PDB file of C-alpha atoms in Angstrom:
ATOM      1  CA  MET W  28      15.302 -80.115   0.458  1.00 88.00           C
ATOM      2  CA  ILE W  29      14.836 -82.940   2.942  1.00 91.00           C
ATOM      3  CA  ILE W  30      18.362 -84.189   2.207  1.00 94.00           C
ATOM      4  CA  ALA W  31      19.751 -80.742   3.001  1.00 95.00           C
ATOM      5  CA  PHE W  32      17.785 -80.756   6.244  1.00 96.00           C
ATOM      6  CA  PHE W  33      19.256 -84.079   7.331  1.00 96.00           C
ATOM      7  CA  VAL W  34      22.759 -83.028   6.268  1.00 97.00           C
ATOM      8  CA  VAL W  35      22.496 -80.100   8.683  1.00 97.00           C
ATOM      9  CA  ALA W  36      20.223 -81.570  11.350  1.00 97.00           C
ATOM     10  CA  GLY W  37      22.025 -84.902  11.703  1.00 97.00           C
ATOM     11  CA  PRO W  38      25.384 -83.575  12.860  1.00 97.00           C
ATOM     12  CA  THR W  39      23.677 -80.824  14.844  1.00 97.00           C
ATOM     13  CA  ALA W  40      21.615 -83.393  16.725  1.00 98.00           C
ATOM     14  CA  LEU W  41      24.719 -85.502  17.319  1.00 98.00           C
ATOM     15  CA  PHE W  42      26.588 -82.522  18.842  1.00 97.00           C
ATOM     16  CA  PHE W  43      23.677 -81.666  21.135  1.00 98.00           C
ATOM     17  CA  LEU W  44      23.059 -85.299  22.081  1.00 98.00           C
ATOM     18  CA  THR W  45      26.704 -85.790  23.021  1.00 97.00           C
ATOM     19  CA  GLY W  46      26.898 -82.613  25.084  1.00 96.00           C
ATOM     20  CA  GLY W  47      23.543 -83.222  26.721  1.00 97.00           C
ATOM     21  CA  VAL W  48      24.318 -86.781  27.771  1.00 98.00           C
ATOM     22  CA  MET W  49      27.628 -85.600  29.166  1.00 97.00           C
ATOM     23  CA  LYS W  50      25.897 -82.963  31.279  1.00 97.00           C
ATOM     24  CA  LEU W  51      23.360 -85.513  32.470  1.00 97.00           C
ATOM     25  CA  VAL W  52      25.670 -88.320  33.559  1.00 97.00           C
ATOM     26  CA  ARG W  53      29.045 -86.853  34.434  1.00 96.00           C
ATOM     27  CA  PRO W  54      29.808 -85.479  37.926  1.00 95.00           C
ATOM     28  CA  VAL W  55      30.471 -81.765  38.247  1.00 94.00           C
ATOM     29  CA  THR W  56      34.186 -82.282  38.834  1.00 94.00           C
ATOM     30  CA  SER W  57      34.470 -84.242  35.586  1.00 95.00           C
ATOM     31  CA  LEU W  58      32.612 -81.496  33.701  1.00 95.00           C
ATOM     32  CA  ARG W  59      34.881 -78.853  35.201  1.00 94.00           C
ATOM     33  CA  ASP W  60      37.960 -80.870  34.197  1.00 94.00           C
ATOM     34  CA  ALA W  61      36.554 -81.184  30.679  1.00 91.00           C
ATOM     35  CA  GLY W  62      36.640 -77.377  30.320  1.00 90.00           C
ATOM     36  CA  MET W  63      33.146 -76.526  31.520  1.00 93.00           C
ATOM     37  CA  GLY W  64      34.115 -74.107  34.267  1.00 92.00           C
ATOM     38  CA  TRP W  65      30.691 -72.495  34.138  1.00 93.00           C
ATOM     39  CA  VAL W  66      29.265 -75.443  36.126  1.00 94.00           C
ATOM     40  CA  ASP W  67      30.648 -73.751  39.262  1.00 91.00           C
ATOM     41  CA  ASP W  68      28.415 -70.721  38.611  1.00 91.00           C
ATOM     42  CA  ILE W  69      25.071 -72.527  38.409  1.00 92.00           C
ATOM     43  CA  PRO W  70      23.348 -75.189  40.532  1.00 95.00           C
ATOM     44  CA  LEU W  71      23.744 -78.854  39.623  1.00 94.00           C
ATOM     45  CA  THR W  72      20.021 -79.090  38.919  1.00 96.00           C
ATOM     46  CA  ALA W  73      20.315 -76.381  36.262  1.00 96.00           C
ATOM     47  CA  THR W  74      23.237 -78.201  34.639  1.00 96.00           C
ATOM     48  CA  ARG W  75      21.227 -81.416  34.515  1.00 97.00           C
ATOM     49  CA  LEU W  76      18.184 -79.562  33.089  1.00 97.00           C
ATOM     50  CA  ILE W  77      20.342 -77.991  30.384  1.00 97.00           C
ATOM     51  CA  GLY W  78      21.608 -81.465  29.520  1.00 97.00           C
ATOM     52  CA  LEU W  79      18.055 -82.822  29.421  1.00 98.00           C
ATOM     53  CA  ALA W  80      16.952 -79.938  27.162  1.00 97.00           C
ATOM     54  CA  GLU W  81      19.837 -80.680  24.778  1.00 98.00           C
ATOM     55  CA  VAL W  82      19.049 -84.409  24.650  1.00 98.00           C
ATOM     56  CA  LEU W  83      15.332 -83.832  24.075  1.00 98.00           C
ATOM     57  CA  GLY W  84      16.100 -81.147  21.499  1.00 97.00           C
ATOM     58  CA  ALA W  85      18.454 -83.477  19.615  1.00 98.00           C
ATOM     59  CA  VAL W  86      15.825 -86.219  19.515  1.00 98.00           C
ATOM     60  CA  GLY W  87      13.124 -83.741  18.559  1.00 97.00           C
ATOM     61  CA  LEU W  88      15.303 -82.330  15.814  1.00 97.00           C
ATOM     62  CA  VAL W  89      15.497 -85.484  13.720  1.00 96.00           C
ATOM     63  CA  LEU W  90      12.846 -87.924  14.866  1.00 96.00           C
ATOM     64  CA  PRO W  91       9.624 -86.175  13.709  1.00 96.00           C
ATOM     65  CA  VAL W  92      10.884 -85.647  10.155  1.00 94.00           C
ATOM     66  CA  ALA W  93      12.454 -89.111  10.024  1.00 93.00           C
ATOM     67  CA  LEU W  94       9.203 -90.750  11.132  1.00 94.00           C
ATOM     68  CA  ARG W  95       7.107 -88.405   8.946  1.00 91.00           C
ATOM     69  CA  THR W  96       4.782 -87.637  11.817  1.00 91.00           C
ATOM     70  CA  ALA W  97       4.281 -84.131  13.227  1.00 92.00           C
ATOM     71  CA  ALA W  98       7.239 -82.900  11.161  1.00 93.00           C
ATOM     72  CA  VAL W  99       6.643 -79.321  12.293  1.00 95.00           C
ATOM     73  CA  LEU W 100       8.138 -80.296  15.663  1.00 96.00           C
ATOM     74  CA  SER W 101      11.630 -80.640  14.139  1.00 97.00           C
ATOM     75  CA  PRO W 102      12.138 -76.970  13.273  1.00 97.00           C
ATOM     76  CA  ILE W 103      10.492 -75.992  16.575  1.00 97.00           C
ATOM     77  CA  ALA W 104      13.071 -78.151  18.373  1.00 98.00           C
ATOM     78  CA  ALA W 105      15.807 -76.418  16.357  1.00 98.00           C
ATOM     79  CA  VAL W 106      14.526 -73.020  17.449  1.00 98.00           C
ATOM     80  CA  CYS W 107      14.500 -74.181  21.073  1.00 98.00           C
ATOM     81  CA  LEU W 108      18.073 -75.442  20.760  1.00 98.00           C
ATOM     82  CA  GLY W 109      18.983 -72.056  19.324  1.00 98.00           C
ATOM     83  CA  VAL W 110      17.513 -70.375  22.416  1.00 98.00           C
ATOM     84  CA  VAL W 111      19.622 -72.665  24.629  1.00 97.00           C
ATOM     85  CA  MET W 112      22.702 -71.612  22.639  1.00 98.00           C
ATOM     86  CA  VAL W 113      21.882 -67.921  22.994  1.00 98.00           C
ATOM     87  CA  GLY W 114      21.891 -68.490  26.745  1.00 96.00           C
ATOM     88  CA  ALA W 115      25.208 -70.342  26.435  1.00 96.00           C
ATOM     89  CA  VAL W 116      26.745 -67.448  24.480  1.00 97.00           C
ATOM     90  CA  VAL W 117      25.622 -65.013  27.179  1.00 97.00           C
ATOM     91  CA  VAL W 118      27.128 -67.164  29.942  1.00 95.00           C
ATOM     92  CA  HIS W 119      30.466 -67.531  28.155  1.00 95.00           C
ATOM     93  CA  VAL W 120      30.702 -63.824  27.291  1.00 96.00           C
ATOM     94  CA  ARG W 121      29.969 -62.873  30.921  1.00 95.00           C
ATOM     95  CA  ARG W 122      32.708 -65.251  32.058  1.00 94.00           C
ATOM     96  CA  GLY W 123      35.165 -63.694  29.618  1.00 95.00           C
ATOM     97  CA  GLU W 124      35.445 -66.914  27.589  1.00 93.00           C
ATOM     98  CA  SER W 125      35.293 -67.363  23.859  1.00 93.00           C
ATOM     99  CA  PRO W 126      31.773 -68.369  22.734  1.00 96.00           C
ATOM    100  CA  GLY W 127      32.967 -69.687  19.364  1.00 95.00           C
ATOM    101  CA  LEU W 128      31.615 -73.218  19.736  1.00 94.00           C
ATOM    102  CA  GLN W 129      28.279 -71.957  21.050  1.00 96.00           C
ATOM    103  CA  ILE W 130      27.929 -69.509  18.165  1.00 97.00           C
ATOM    104  CA  GLY W 131      28.697 -72.326  15.727  1.00 97.00           C
ATOM    105  CA  LEU W 132      26.006 -74.500  17.285  1.00 97.00           C
ATOM    106  CA  LEU W 133      23.600 -71.538  17.208  1.00 98.00           C
ATOM    107  CA  VAL W 134      24.244 -71.153  13.471  1.00 98.00           C
ATOM    108  CA  LEU W 135      23.695 -74.879  12.897  1.00 97.00           C
ATOM    109  CA  ALA W 136      20.460 -74.862  14.907  1.00 97.00           C
ATOM    110  CA  THR W 137      19.254 -71.812  12.991  1.00 97.00           C
ATOM    111  CA  ALA W 138      20.066 -73.454   9.658  1.00 97.00           C
ATOM    112  CA  ALA W 139      18.251 -76.616  10.745  1.00 97.00           C
ATOM    113  CA  ALA W 140      15.218 -74.509  11.747  1.00 97.00           C
ATOM    114  CA  VAL W 141      15.138 -72.715   8.396  1.00 97.00           C
ATOM    115  CA  LEU W 142      15.524 -75.926   6.417  1.00 96.00           C
ATOM    116  CA  GLY W 143      12.996 -77.667   8.665  1.00 95.00           C
ATOM    117  CA  PHE W 144      10.366 -75.024   8.078  1.00 96.00           C
ATOM    118  CA  ALA W 145      11.122 -75.253   4.319  1.00 94.00           C
ATOM    119  CA  VAL W 146      10.569 -79.031   4.408  1.00 89.00           C
ATOM    120  CA  VAL W 147       7.283 -78.689   6.291  1.00 85.00           C
TER     121      VAL W 147
END
């Protein structure tokens, strides 16, 4: 079961880590040019906080189980990443954009949470 968890959680964490770092370090104009038009609708601080939440969630998704310490934190991190993706789906639907990627990440985070709770 732990192998299945890492098969799902590993790529999920990589997706969130990549997106989170991008939101943390890139300027708003670069994010907008990369297809993230929603950055015009929210303050820069909120964009940076979303990026920070994604980075911390990605680390929290794999590190506790990998280190075999406080493993229950991994599925909790997955649930939190799922909540972030629910917010992302809402934002994209309100903007009239397709939330396909966000729904896919929501499904991956949910699967990681279910497998994480099964491992614990």
